[in-house]
Short mmCIF file of C-alpha atoms and ligand atoms in Angstrom, two decimals:
data_model
loop_
_atom_site.label_atom_id
_atom_site.label_comp_id
_atom_site.label_asym_id
_atom_site.label_seq_id
_atom_site.Cartn_x
_atom_site.Cartn_y
_atom_site.Cartn_z
CA UNK I 540 2.11 -33.73 -17.51
CA UNK I 541 4.37 -33.98 -20.98
CA UNK I 542 2.35 -34.23 -23.97
CA UNK I 543 4.03 -35.88 -26.90
CA UNK I 544 2.62 -36.02 -30.49
CA UNK I 545 2.78 -39.81 -31.62
CA UNK I 546 1.33 -41.68 -34.55
CA UNK I 547 -0.44 -44.24 -32.83
CA UNK I 548 -1.80 -47.08 -35.39
CA UNK I 549 -4.29 -50.34 -34.69
CA UNK I 550 -2.66 -53.60 -34.82
CA UNK I 551 -4.21 -53.90 -38.48
CA UNK I 552 -2.04 -50.63 -39.21
CA UNK I 553 -5.07 -49.50 -41.42
CA UNK I 554 -6.35 -46.75 -38.46
CA UNK I 555 -3.72 -44.46 -37.67
CA UNK I 556 -3.25 -40.79 -36.71
CA UNK I 557 -1.32 -38.14 -34.64
CA UNK I 558 -2.28 -37.82 -31.04
CA UNK I 559 -1.12 -36.02 -28.48
CA UNK I 560 0.12 -38.77 -25.75
CA UNK I 561 1.15 -38.76 -22.04
CA UNK I 562 2.33 -41.86 -20.24
CA UNK I 563 1.90 -41.74 -16.54
CA UNK I 564 3.31 -43.73 -13.81
CA UNK I 565 1.47 -43.25 -11.15
CA UNK I 566 -2.13 -42.51 -10.52
CA UNK I 567 -2.11 -39.24 -9.58
CA UNK I 568 -0.24 -38.59 -12.86
CA UNK I 569 -3.54 -40.05 -14.63
CA UNK I 570 -5.63 -38.05 -12.56
CA UNK I 571 -3.70 -34.65 -13.80
CA UNK I 572 -3.50 -35.85 -17.29
CA UNK I 573 -7.27 -36.33 -17.46
CA UNK I 574 -7.99 -33.03 -15.83
CA UNK I 575 -5.51 -31.39 -18.34
CA UNK I 576 -7.55 -32.98 -21.43
CA UNK I 577 -8.93 -29.96 -23.81
CA UNK I 578 -12.20 -30.38 -26.03
CA UNK I 579 -10.63 -32.43 -28.41
CA UNK I 580 -11.13 -35.46 -25.92
CA UNK I 581 -8.85 -37.84 -24.64
CA UNK I 582 -8.65 -41.98 -24.62
CA UNK I 583 -6.51 -44.70 -22.59
CA UNK I 584 -4.70 -46.69 -24.95
CA UNK I 585 -3.17 -50.15 -23.34
CA UNK I 586 -1.05 -52.12 -25.47
CA UNK I 587 -2.79 -51.27 -28.92
CA UNK I 588 -3.42 -54.82 -30.14
CA UNK I 589 -6.88 -53.97 -31.10
CA UNK I 590 -6.94 -54.18 -34.97
CA UNK I 591 -8.89 -51.05 -35.87
CA UNK I 592 -9.78 -47.54 -34.49
CA UNK I 593 -10.76 -48.69 -31.32
CA UNK I 594 -7.65 -47.52 -29.59
CA UNK I 595 -6.80 -44.17 -30.84
CA UNK I 596 -8.14 -40.62 -31.21
CA UNK I 597 -6.17 -38.98 -34.00
CA UNK I 598 -6.29 -35.10 -33.46
CA UNK I 599 -6.96 -35.65 -29.60
CA UNK I 600 -5.04 -36.62 -26.62
CA UNK I 601 -4.52 -40.35 -25.53
CA UNK I 602 -2.84 -41.91 -22.16
CA UNK I 603 -1.10 -44.27 -22.58
CA UNK I 604 -1.32 -46.45 -19.67
CA UNK I 605 1.61 -49.42 -19.76
CA UNK I 606 3.71 -47.91 -17.02
CA UNK I 607 0.84 -48.06 -14.69
CA UNK I 608 1.89 -51.94 -13.99
CA UNK I 609 1.93 -53.02 -10.21
CA UNK I 610 0.69 -55.70 -8.82
CA UNK I 611 -1.30 -54.48 -6.03
CA UNK I 612 -2.60 -57.73 -3.93
CA UNK I 613 -3.31 -60.98 -3.91
CA UNK I 614 -5.63 -63.56 -1.94
CA UNK I 615 -4.32 -67.32 -2.98
CA UNK I 616 -7.51 -68.66 -0.93
CA UNK I 617 -9.97 -66.77 -3.04
CA UNK I 618 -7.46 -66.61 -6.56
CA UNK I 619 -8.57 -63.03 -6.23
CA UNK I 620 -5.37 -60.69 -7.65
CA UNK I 621 -5.53 -56.77 -7.43
CA UNK I 622 -3.38 -55.41 -10.21
CA UNK I 623 -3.10 -51.74 -12.00
CA UNK I 624 -4.68 -51.61 -15.51
CA UNK I 625 -1.54 -51.65 -17.34
CA UNK I 626 -0.39 -55.23 -16.17
CA UNK I 627 -0.61 -57.66 -19.20
CA UNK I 628 -1.56 -60.96 -19.03
CA UNK I 629 1.63 -62.15 -19.76
CA UNK I 630 2.55 -60.40 -16.51
CA UNK I 631 0.26 -62.18 -14.38
CA UNK I 632 0.85 -65.91 -16.41
CA UNK I 633 4.71 -65.08 -15.33
CA UNK I 634 4.01 -64.31 -11.60
CA UNK I 635 0.83 -66.87 -10.99
CA UNK I 636 0.88 -69.98 -13.46
CA UNK I 637 3.96 -71.04 -11.53
CA UNK I 638 1.96 -71.04 -8.37
CA UNK I 639 -1.06 -72.72 -9.57
CA UNK I 640 -3.55 -70.21 -11.16
CA UNK I 641 -4.25 -69.72 -14.35
CA UNK I 642 -5.93 -66.54 -16.38
CA UNK I 643 -9.90 -67.69 -16.54
CA UNK I 644 -10.04 -66.21 -20.01
CA UNK I 645 -7.49 -64.93 -22.50
CA UNK I 646 -7.33 -63.19 -25.94
CA UNK I 647 -4.78 -65.02 -28.42
CA UNK I 648 -2.43 -62.53 -27.36
CA UNK I 649 -0.77 -62.11 -23.94
CA UNK I 650 0.33 -58.47 -24.59
CA UNK I 651 -2.83 -57.56 -23.92
CA UNK I 652 -3.44 -55.07 -20.89
CA UNK I 653 -6.06 -55.75 -18.17
CA UNK I 654 -7.36 -52.61 -19.36
CA UNK I 655 -7.59 -53.41 -22.54
CA UNK I 656 -8.97 -57.21 -21.45
CA UNK I 657 -11.84 -55.23 -19.54
CA UNK I 658 -12.96 -52.66 -22.32
CA UNK I 659 -13.07 -54.99 -25.14
CA UNK I 660 -14.80 -57.70 -22.66
CA UNK I 661 -12.36 -60.10 -24.67
CA UNK I 662 -13.21 -63.93 -24.85
CA UNK I 663 -10.86 -66.83 -25.18
CA UNK I 664 -11.03 -70.48 -26.69
CA UNK I 665 -12.91 -71.50 -23.72
CA UNK I 666 -15.91 -68.91 -24.18
CA UNK I 667 -19.01 -71.48 -24.12
CA UNK I 668 -17.67 -72.58 -20.56
CA UNK I 669 -15.82 -69.75 -19.02
CA UNK I 670 -18.06 -66.95 -20.40
CA UNK I 671 -16.24 -63.51 -21.25
CA UNK I 672 -13.35 -61.60 -19.47
CA UNK I 673 -15.34 -59.52 -17.28
CA UNK I 674 -17.58 -62.00 -15.96
CA UNK I 675 -14.15 -63.02 -13.66
CA UNK I 676 -14.12 -59.27 -12.65
CA UNK I 677 -15.00 -58.65 -9.13
CA UNK I 678 -14.61 -54.60 -9.13
CA UNK I 679 -12.97 -52.15 -11.14
CA UNK I 680 -11.23 -48.73 -10.17
CA UNK I 681 -12.24 -46.26 -12.40
CA UNK I 682 -11.40 -42.55 -13.21
CA UNK I 683 -14.29 -40.57 -14.17
CA UNK I 684 -13.70 -37.97 -16.95
CA UNK I 685 -15.13 -35.67 -13.65
CA UNK I 686 -11.78 -36.30 -11.86
CA UNK I 687 -13.66 -38.86 -9.46
CA UNK I 688 -12.14 -42.24 -8.84
CA UNK I 689 -15.22 -44.55 -8.23
CA UNK I 690 -14.97 -48.72 -7.58
CA UNK I 691 -17.43 -50.58 -9.75
CA UNK I 692 -18.80 -53.95 -10.15
CA UNK I 693 -21.48 -56.53 -10.71
CA UNK I 694 -22.60 -55.62 -7.39
CA UNK I 695 -21.50 -51.63 -6.93
CA UNK I 696 -22.88 -49.29 -9.63
CA UNK I 697 -23.84 -51.96 -11.95
CA UNK I 698 -25.02 -49.79 -14.33
CA UNK I 699 -21.54 -48.10 -14.43
CA UNK I 700 -20.01 -51.50 -14.99
CA UNK I 701 -22.11 -53.01 -17.41
CA UNK I 702 -21.29 -49.84 -19.68
CA UNK I 703 -17.65 -50.04 -18.61
CA UNK I 704 -17.10 -53.83 -19.45
CA UNK I 705 -16.48 -53.98 -23.48
CA UNK I 706 -17.36 -50.12 -23.39
CA UNK I 707 -14.51 -49.28 -25.85
CA UNK I 708 -12.59 -47.12 -23.12
CA UNK I 709 -15.49 -44.12 -23.07
CA UNK I 710 -16.69 -44.31 -19.33
CA UNK I 711 -13.11 -43.13 -18.24
CA UNK I 712 -10.01 -44.47 -17.59
CA UNK I 713 -9.96 -48.17 -15.60
CA UNK I 714 -6.78 -47.67 -13.09
CA UNK I 715 -7.14 -51.02 -11.30
CA UNK I 716 -8.69 -54.58 -11.86
CA UNK I 717 -9.85 -57.47 -9.00
CA UNK I 718 -9.90 -60.50 -11.10
CA UNK I 719 -10.48 -63.93 -9.77
CA UNK I 720 -8.09 -66.41 -11.50
CA UNK I 721 -8.56 -70.02 -11.79
CA UNK I 722 -6.74 -72.78 -9.68
CA UNK I 723 -5.09 -75.53 -11.99
CA UNK I 724 -2.80 -78.71 -11.41
CA UNK I 725 -1.08 -77.80 -14.56
CA UNK I 726 0.53 -75.38 -16.59
CA UNK I 727 -0.13 -77.46 -19.90
CA UNK I 728 -2.73 -78.55 -22.13
CA UNK I 729 -3.04 -81.80 -23.63
CA UNK I 730 -3.75 -80.71 -27.36
CA UNK I 731 -5.36 -83.19 -29.91
CA UNK I 732 -5.53 -81.60 -33.74
CA UNK I 733 -7.34 -83.33 -36.23
CA UNK I 734 -8.37 -82.24 -40.22
CA UNK I 735 -12.04 -81.41 -41.03
CA UNK I 736 -12.69 -81.55 -44.59
CA UNK I 737 -15.46 -79.13 -44.96
CA UNK I 738 -17.80 -77.02 -43.18
CA UNK I 739 -20.81 -79.47 -42.35
CA UNK I 740 -17.69 -81.52 -40.94
CA UNK I 741 -16.57 -78.55 -38.77
CA UNK I 742 -19.69 -77.58 -37.41
CA UNK I 743 -20.52 -81.05 -36.40
CA UNK I 744 -16.90 -81.84 -34.76
CA UNK I 745 -17.21 -78.20 -32.85
CA UNK I 746 -20.47 -79.24 -31.17
CA UNK I 747 -19.12 -82.57 -30.07
CA UNK I 748 -16.22 -80.89 -28.02
CA UNK I 749 -17.69 -80.57 -24.46
CA UNK I 750 -18.05 -77.28 -22.71
CA UNK I 751 -14.97 -76.40 -20.57
CA UNK I 752 -12.65 -77.39 -23.68
CA UNK I 753 -10.35 -74.83 -25.43
CA UNK I 754 -11.70 -75.30 -29.07
CA UNK I 755 -10.55 -73.48 -32.36
CA UNK I 756 -11.24 -74.34 -35.65
CA UNK I 757 -8.28 -72.69 -38.50
CA UNK I 758 -10.12 -72.92 -41.33
CA UNK I 759 -8.83 -72.04 -45.21
CA UNK I 760 -10.61 -69.34 -46.13
CA UNK I 761 -9.46 -69.67 -50.08
CA UNK I 762 -10.88 -73.14 -50.40
CA UNK I 763 -14.43 -72.84 -52.03
CA UNK I 764 -16.65 -75.83 -53.43
CA UNK I 765 -16.60 -78.95 -51.93
CA UNK I 766 -13.42 -78.07 -49.89
CA UNK I 767 -15.39 -75.07 -48.18
CA UNK I 768 -14.88 -74.59 -45.07
CA UNK I 769 -11.85 -77.21 -44.53
CA UNK I 770 -9.47 -76.63 -42.03
CA UNK I 771 -7.73 -78.14 -38.66
CA UNK I 772 -9.64 -78.38 -35.78
CA UNK I 773 -7.64 -78.07 -32.21
CA UNK I 774 -8.99 -79.05 -28.86
CA UNK I 775 -7.47 -78.15 -25.43
CA UNK I 776 -7.53 -79.97 -22.16
CA UNK I 777 -5.98 -79.13 -19.13
CA UNK I 778 -2.91 -81.53 -18.43
CA UNK I 779 -1.85 -82.84 -15.41
CA UNK I 780 1.28 -82.32 -13.78
CA UNK I 781 4.08 -79.93 -14.82
CA UNK I 782 4.99 -79.14 -18.05
CA UNK I 783 8.26 -77.80 -19.51
CA UNK I 784 7.87 -74.49 -21.06
CA UNK I 785 10.50 -74.01 -23.86
CA UNK I 786 12.41 -70.97 -23.59
CA UNK I 787 11.08 -67.69 -24.95
CA UNK I 788 12.88 -66.54 -28.26
CA UNK I 789 11.52 -63.35 -29.23
CA UNK I 790 12.10 -63.02 -32.61
CA UNK I 791 10.38 -59.83 -34.92
CA UNK I 792 9.81 -59.51 -38.36
CA UNK I 793 12.25 -56.41 -38.72
CA UNK I 794 10.65 -54.64 -42.24
CA UNK I 795 7.23 -54.72 -43.61
CA UNK I 796 7.06 -57.46 -46.16
CA UNK I 797 6.40 -56.20 -49.91
CA UNK I 798 2.40 -56.43 -50.57
CA UNK I 799 3.09 -58.86 -53.34
CA UNK I 800 4.57 -61.19 -51.51
CA UNK I 801 1.11 -62.35 -50.14
CA UNK I 802 -1.18 -63.39 -53.07
CA UNK I 803 -3.57 -66.16 -53.36
CA UNK I 804 -0.76 -68.40 -54.53
CA UNK I 805 1.23 -68.11 -51.91
CA UNK I 806 -1.69 -67.86 -49.25
CA UNK I 807 -2.87 -70.76 -50.73
CA UNK I 808 0.59 -72.80 -50.41
CA UNK I 809 1.04 -71.72 -46.68
CA UNK I 810 -2.60 -73.05 -45.89
CA UNK I 811 -2.13 -76.21 -47.36
CA UNK I 812 0.75 -76.67 -45.53
CA UNK I 813 -0.86 -76.02 -42.68
CA UNK I 814 -3.22 -78.56 -43.56
CA UNK I 815 -1.16 -81.41 -43.95
CA UNK I 816 1.18 -80.41 -40.92
CA UNK I 817 -1.18 -82.45 -39.38
CA UNK I 818 -1.35 -86.43 -39.97
CA UNK I 819 -4.59 -87.89 -41.48
CA UNK I 820 -5.13 -89.58 -38.45
CA UNK I 821 -4.66 -86.52 -36.24
CA UNK I 822 -2.29 -86.00 -33.41
CA UNK I 823 -2.05 -85.28 -29.85
CA UNK I 824 0.65 -83.32 -27.65
CA UNK I 825 0.76 -82.00 -24.34
CA UNK I 826 1.88 -77.88 -24.83
CA UNK I 827 2.85 -75.21 -22.05
CA UNK I 828 -0.37 -73.10 -22.00
CA UNK I 829 1.43 -70.34 -23.66
CA UNK I 830 2.31 -72.15 -26.47
CA UNK I 831 -0.97 -73.51 -27.34
CA UNK I 832 -2.56 -70.17 -26.75
CA UNK I 833 -0.41 -68.03 -28.08
CA UNK I 834 1.01 -69.22 -31.67
CA UNK I 835 1.46 -65.43 -32.93
CA UNK I 836 3.30 -64.03 -29.93
CA UNK I 837 6.29 -65.95 -31.10
CA UNK I 838 7.04 -63.42 -33.77
CA UNK I 839 6.51 -59.61 -32.62
CA UNK I 840 5.30 -57.25 -34.74
CA UNK I 841 4.06 -60.30 -37.19
CA UNK I 842 1.40 -57.61 -38.43
CA UNK I 843 3.99 -56.13 -41.00
CA UNK I 844 3.88 -59.47 -42.94
CA UNK I 845 0.99 -57.37 -44.71
CA UNK I 846 3.12 -54.65 -46.25
CA UNK I 847 2.88 -50.99 -45.29
CA UNK I 848 -0.74 -50.84 -46.37
CA UNK I 849 -1.84 -53.08 -43.17
CA UNK I 850 -4.65 -55.12 -43.22
CA UNK I 851 -8.44 -55.03 -41.83
CA UNK I 852 -9.25 -58.29 -39.47
CA UNK I 853 -13.02 -59.00 -39.69
CA UNK I 854 -14.55 -60.86 -36.59
CA UNK I 855 -18.53 -61.85 -36.30
CA UNK I 856 -20.49 -63.80 -34.66
CA UNK I 857 -23.80 -65.20 -36.05
CA UNK I 858 -26.63 -67.01 -33.84
CA UNK I 859 -26.37 -70.40 -33.78
CA UNK I 860 -29.79 -71.00 -35.76
CA UNK I 861 -28.90 -69.81 -39.10
CA UNK I 862 -25.26 -69.81 -38.27
CA UNK I 863 -24.31 -72.65 -40.89
CA UNK I 864 -25.74 -70.73 -43.75
CA UNK I 865 -24.65 -67.66 -42.45
CA UNK I 866 -20.87 -69.06 -42.36
CA UNK I 867 -21.32 -70.26 -45.81
CA UNK I 868 -22.36 -67.28 -47.19
CA UNK I 869 -19.33 -65.44 -45.58
CA UNK I 870 -16.80 -68.09 -46.51
CA UNK I 871 -18.40 -68.31 -50.17
CA UNK I 872 -17.89 -64.13 -50.49
CA UNK I 873 -14.58 -64.49 -49.04
CA UNK I 874 -13.30 -67.36 -51.07
CA UNK I 875 -14.66 -65.57 -54.53
CA UNK I 876 -13.16 -62.75 -53.80
CA UNK I 877 -9.63 -64.49 -53.32
CA UNK I 878 -8.75 -61.61 -50.53
CA UNK I 879 -8.67 -63.46 -47.13
CA UNK I 880 -4.95 -64.09 -45.67
CA UNK I 881 -3.84 -67.12 -43.73
CA UNK I 882 -6.24 -69.08 -41.56
CA UNK I 883 -9.50 -67.99 -40.42
CA UNK I 884 -10.28 -68.27 -37.03
CA UNK I 885 -13.90 -70.45 -36.14
CA UNK I 886 -15.14 -70.91 -32.47
CA UNK I 887 -18.46 -71.71 -30.83
CA UNK I 888 -19.23 -68.89 -28.23
CA UNK I 889 -21.81 -68.98 -25.61
CA UNK I 890 -23.98 -66.24 -23.82
CA UNK I 891 -21.40 -65.35 -20.88
CA UNK I 892 -20.73 -61.69 -21.42
CA UNK I 893 -20.85 -58.43 -18.96
CA UNK I 894 -21.47 -55.24 -20.88
CA UNK I 895 -23.85 -53.56 -22.75
CA UNK I 896 -21.59 -53.70 -25.98
CA UNK I 897 -19.74 -56.80 -25.15
CA UNK I 898 -19.38 -58.94 -28.21
CA UNK I 899 -19.94 -62.35 -27.20
CA UNK I 900 -23.52 -63.88 -27.71
CA UNK I 901 -24.54 -68.04 -28.44
CA UNK I 902 -23.32 -68.98 -32.02
CA UNK I 903 -20.35 -69.20 -34.23
CA UNK I 904 -17.77 -66.85 -34.40
CA UNK I 905 -15.57 -66.42 -37.43
CA UNK I 906 -12.49 -63.96 -38.04
CA UNK I 907 -10.53 -63.54 -41.19
CA UNK I 908 -7.71 -61.39 -42.13
CA UNK I 909 -7.80 -59.10 -45.32
CA UNK I 910 -4.71 -57.08 -46.60
CA UNK I 911 -5.88 -53.73 -47.31
CA UNK I 912 -6.45 -53.46 -51.29
CA UNK I 913 -8.69 -51.95 -53.88
CA UNK I 914 -12.07 -53.73 -53.14
CA UNK I 915 -11.55 -54.80 -49.34
CA UNK I 916 -13.54 -52.18 -47.79
CA UNK I 917 -16.08 -53.15 -50.96
CA UNK I 918 -15.90 -57.19 -49.30
CA UNK I 919 -16.14 -55.78 -45.86
CA UNK I 920 -19.36 -53.98 -46.79
CA UNK I 921 -20.85 -56.91 -48.35
CA UNK I 922 -19.77 -58.98 -44.94
CA UNK I 923 -21.55 -57.11 -43.21
CA UNK I 924 -24.76 -57.16 -44.99
CA UNK I 925 -24.37 -61.05 -44.29
CA UNK I 926 -23.93 -60.73 -40.79
CA UNK I 927 -27.14 -58.18 -40.39
CA UNK I 928 -29.12 -60.30 -42.47
CA UNK I 929 -28.08 -63.22 -40.04
CA UNK I 930 -28.67 -61.29 -36.68
CA UNK I 931 -25.04 -61.22 -35.78
CA UNK I 932 -22.91 -58.62 -35.09
CA UNK I 933 -19.13 -57.51 -35.64
CA UNK I 934 -16.97 -57.02 -32.79
CA UNK I 935 -15.78 -53.55 -32.15
CA UNK I 936 -12.03 -54.71 -31.12
CA UNK I 937 -11.30 -55.82 -34.54
CA UNK I 938 -13.58 -53.30 -36.75
CA UNK I 939 -12.16 -50.52 -38.99
CA UNK I 940 -14.98 -50.47 -41.32
CA UNK I 941 -18.64 -51.19 -39.69
CA UNK I 942 -21.04 -48.49 -40.73
CA UNK I 943 -22.94 -46.74 -37.84
CA UNK I 944 -26.12 -48.38 -39.30
CA UNK I 945 -25.12 -51.73 -38.75
CA UNK I 946 -23.81 -51.05 -35.24
CA UNK I 947 -27.14 -49.36 -34.58
CA UNK I 948 -28.51 -52.86 -35.78
CA UNK I 949 -26.05 -55.53 -34.00
CA UNK I 950 -25.86 -53.77 -30.46
CA UNK I 951 -29.44 -53.66 -29.14
CA UNK I 952 -28.03 -52.20 -25.59
CA UNK I 953 -26.34 -49.10 -27.08
CA UNK I 954 -29.02 -46.90 -25.48
CA UNK I 955 -28.39 -48.26 -21.87
CA UNK I 956 -24.62 -48.00 -22.64
CA UNK I 957 -25.41 -44.12 -23.92
CA UNK I 958 -27.66 -43.17 -20.86
CA UNK I 959 -24.76 -44.08 -18.67
CA UNK I 960 -22.19 -41.83 -20.75
CA UNK I 961 -24.71 -39.17 -20.45
CA UNK I 962 -24.17 -39.16 -16.67
CA UNK I 963 -20.87 -39.88 -16.24
CA UNK I 964 -19.33 -37.82 -19.21
CA UNK I 965 -22.11 -35.35 -20.42
CA UNK I 966 -19.39 -33.14 -22.01
CA UNK I 967 -18.39 -36.07 -24.41
CA UNK I 968 -14.37 -35.87 -23.03
CA UNK I 969 -13.98 -39.15 -23.48
CA UNK I 970 -13.78 -40.27 -27.66
CA UNK I 971 -12.05 -42.30 -29.76
CA UNK I 972 -11.97 -42.44 -33.38
CA UNK I 973 -14.21 -45.66 -33.53
CA UNK I 974 -16.82 -43.51 -31.19
CA UNK I 975 -16.92 -40.79 -33.62
CA UNK I 976 -16.86 -43.44 -36.75
CA UNK I 977 -20.01 -45.26 -35.41
CA UNK I 978 -21.66 -42.34 -33.33
CA UNK I 979 -21.44 -44.42 -30.05
CA UNK I 980 -22.84 -41.32 -28.25
CA UNK I 981 -25.77 -41.09 -30.37
CA UNK I 982 -28.16 -43.25 -32.13
CA UNK I 983 -27.41 -43.58 -36.11
C1 LIG V 750 -2.73 -61.95 -32.18
C2 LIG V 750 -4.23 -61.14 -31.51
C3 LIG V 750 -5.05 -62.22 -31.13
C4 LIG V 750 -6.21 -61.68 -30.74
N1 LIG V 750 -7.16 -62.68 -30.10
C5 LIG V 750 -8.22 -62.16 -29.83
C6 LIG V 750 -9.33 -63.16 -29.00
O1 LIG V 750 -8.86 -64.28 -28.98
N2 LIG V 750 -10.53 -62.91 -28.42
C7 LIG V 750 -10.22 -61.57 -28.27
O2 LIG V 750 -11.70 -61.09 -27.52
N3 LIG V 750 -9.85 -60.47 -28.74
C8 LIG V 750 -8.55 -60.88 -29.00
N4 LIG V 750 -7.40 -59.86 -29.90
C9 LIG V 750 -7.94 -58.55 -29.47
C10 LIG V 750 -7.42 -58.11 -28.09
O3 LIG V 750 -7.44 -58.96 -27.51
C11 LIG V 750 -8.03 -56.79 -28.16
O4 LIG V 750 -8.38 -55.71 -28.75
C12 LIG V 750 -8.06 -56.34 -26.54
O5 LIG V 750 -8.94 -55.53 -26.10
C13 LIG V 750 -6.43 -55.25 -26.79
O6 LIG V 750 -5.85 -54.97 -25.77
P1 LIG V 750 -4.89 -53.84 -25.16
O7 LIG V 750 -4.28 -53.90 -23.86
O8 LIG V 750 -4.10 -54.41 -26.35
O9 LIG V 750 -5.67 -52.57 -25.58
P2 LIG V 750 -5.93 -51.06 -26.75
O10 LIG V 750 -5.71 -51.91 -28.13
O11 LIG V 750 -4.48 -50.63 -26.53
O12 LIG V 750 -6.97 -50.84 -26.14
C14 LIG V 750 -8.26 -51.28 -26.41
C15 LIG V 750 -9.59 -50.70 -25.76
O13 LIG V 750 -9.30 -50.55 -24.45
C16 LIG V 750 -9.46 -49.27 -23.86
N5 LIG V 750 -8.43 -49.04 -22.67
C17 LIG V 750 -7.29 -49.85 -22.61
N6 LIG V 750 -6.92 -49.36 -21.52
C18 LIG V 750 -8.01 -48.86 -20.91
C19 LIG V 750 -8.27 -48.18 -19.48
N7 LIG V 750 -7.11 -48.23 -18.35
N8 LIG V 750 -9.24 -47.70 -19.03
C20 LIG V 750 -10.02 -47.69 -20.04
N9 LIG V 750 -10.10 -48.12 -21.26
C21 LIG V 750 -8.92 -48.88 -21.46
C22 LIG V 750 -9.23 -48.30 -25.24
O14 LIG V 750 -9.39 -47.42 -25.27
C23 LIG V 750 -9.57 -49.16 -26.17
O15 LIG V 750 -11.09 -48.85 -26.59
C24 LIG V 750 -6.40 -60.15 -30.61
C25 LIG V 750 -5.87 -59.47 -30.88
C26 LIG V 750 -4.60 -59.80 -31.37
C27 LIG V 750 -3.66 -59.16 -31.93
#
């Protein structure tokens, strides 16, 4: 296997480092690359759309999985597809949506690989009804650090499955995924949008959305006072019949925007525009599934908006009881710091999760972007404190700043995860910057 030095970054571009990278095209090459790993450790890297340091291994090795991207089998009677781990959600939608099958759970970008979706047990805008991604996985083929390939699922070596679903790549390299797709009668979504004036209004409106719909709140995290938590609520429900898909024009941001362009004034102006874009009486549109689900995918490399210094995304979930108070404090801290960028995202989550380190739990999840500036890390530490005080947790897929003590408090099943790692990887060959930062291998 050829190894090449590559500077890998998280999507937020604040976490980065030189790694020795190999790009296997076949399973045998992945097996050989893993066998070749030295004591600097190794990690699989999918599409690199995790924001922080979960997918990088500076000073060590990474296995780039994007060329392990074959579709292996499909059963139209059950909707079960078997695909290599480097296949993306976008690949699956292109092939299967025209045939009446939809991905049951998707994050807000279609560029993610199946391996990445499993390793973070990702969630979508339908989490309350649909659960997390891995609750739709029947089995995985996993290349263990020992070089052995095993099949694991909810009914086969379940502890290994629970450690791999949301296990941030530390149990081995996922080679193939068997996923149940969802039969649908339309490729479209009926989307209703309405303005919501404040936090209480938002929570009440989210409460009224039926389980099974897609729902997401876009919040202006700069507004405070009586307008704290104002924003736009989008709800999507299945359309009937075919919906035209607008031709894709991949635009990309060719350069880093200078850091000063994004300041509280320009961001406030953007947020106000977003709010006014929706008529006061609300509106309803029928959109193709991709248009509704992946607004940010329309601009490739949009992360350059934040300039060369990059940005952090903070995503947490807080339990429903006490949730409103926690959300208010998080937004107050953010609004006071005048640090947020663009819109924050608010969603309800249910209990559906598959792994020991899976993020979702019933409650509210809030995600906010912060350009990396003086004071940003101190703000993130304050937000972590609020989340800890309210019994919530921070999402590892987005994280670059959580403390090991915070992790230990937020992820009570971490010891069950560690017990599986001790069994399948006693020498600690699989590792990442996040694993080292949060001391995932031993208790804090
Ligand atoms: C615009 C945008 C919107 C997003 N919206 C959401 C959202 O709504 N919900 C949500 O949950 N997430 C969301 N995310 C985060 C993203 O979905 C997750 O970080 C996802 O896991 C990334 O997949 P990836 O292929 O890019 O994996 P990477 O980021 O490359 O890697 C992620 C993790 O997966 C591991 N991994 C990757 N491939 C394998 C493999 N073959 N075997 C073992 N481990 C592997 C890596 O080691 C790493 O730990 C969003 C990200 C962006 C940029």
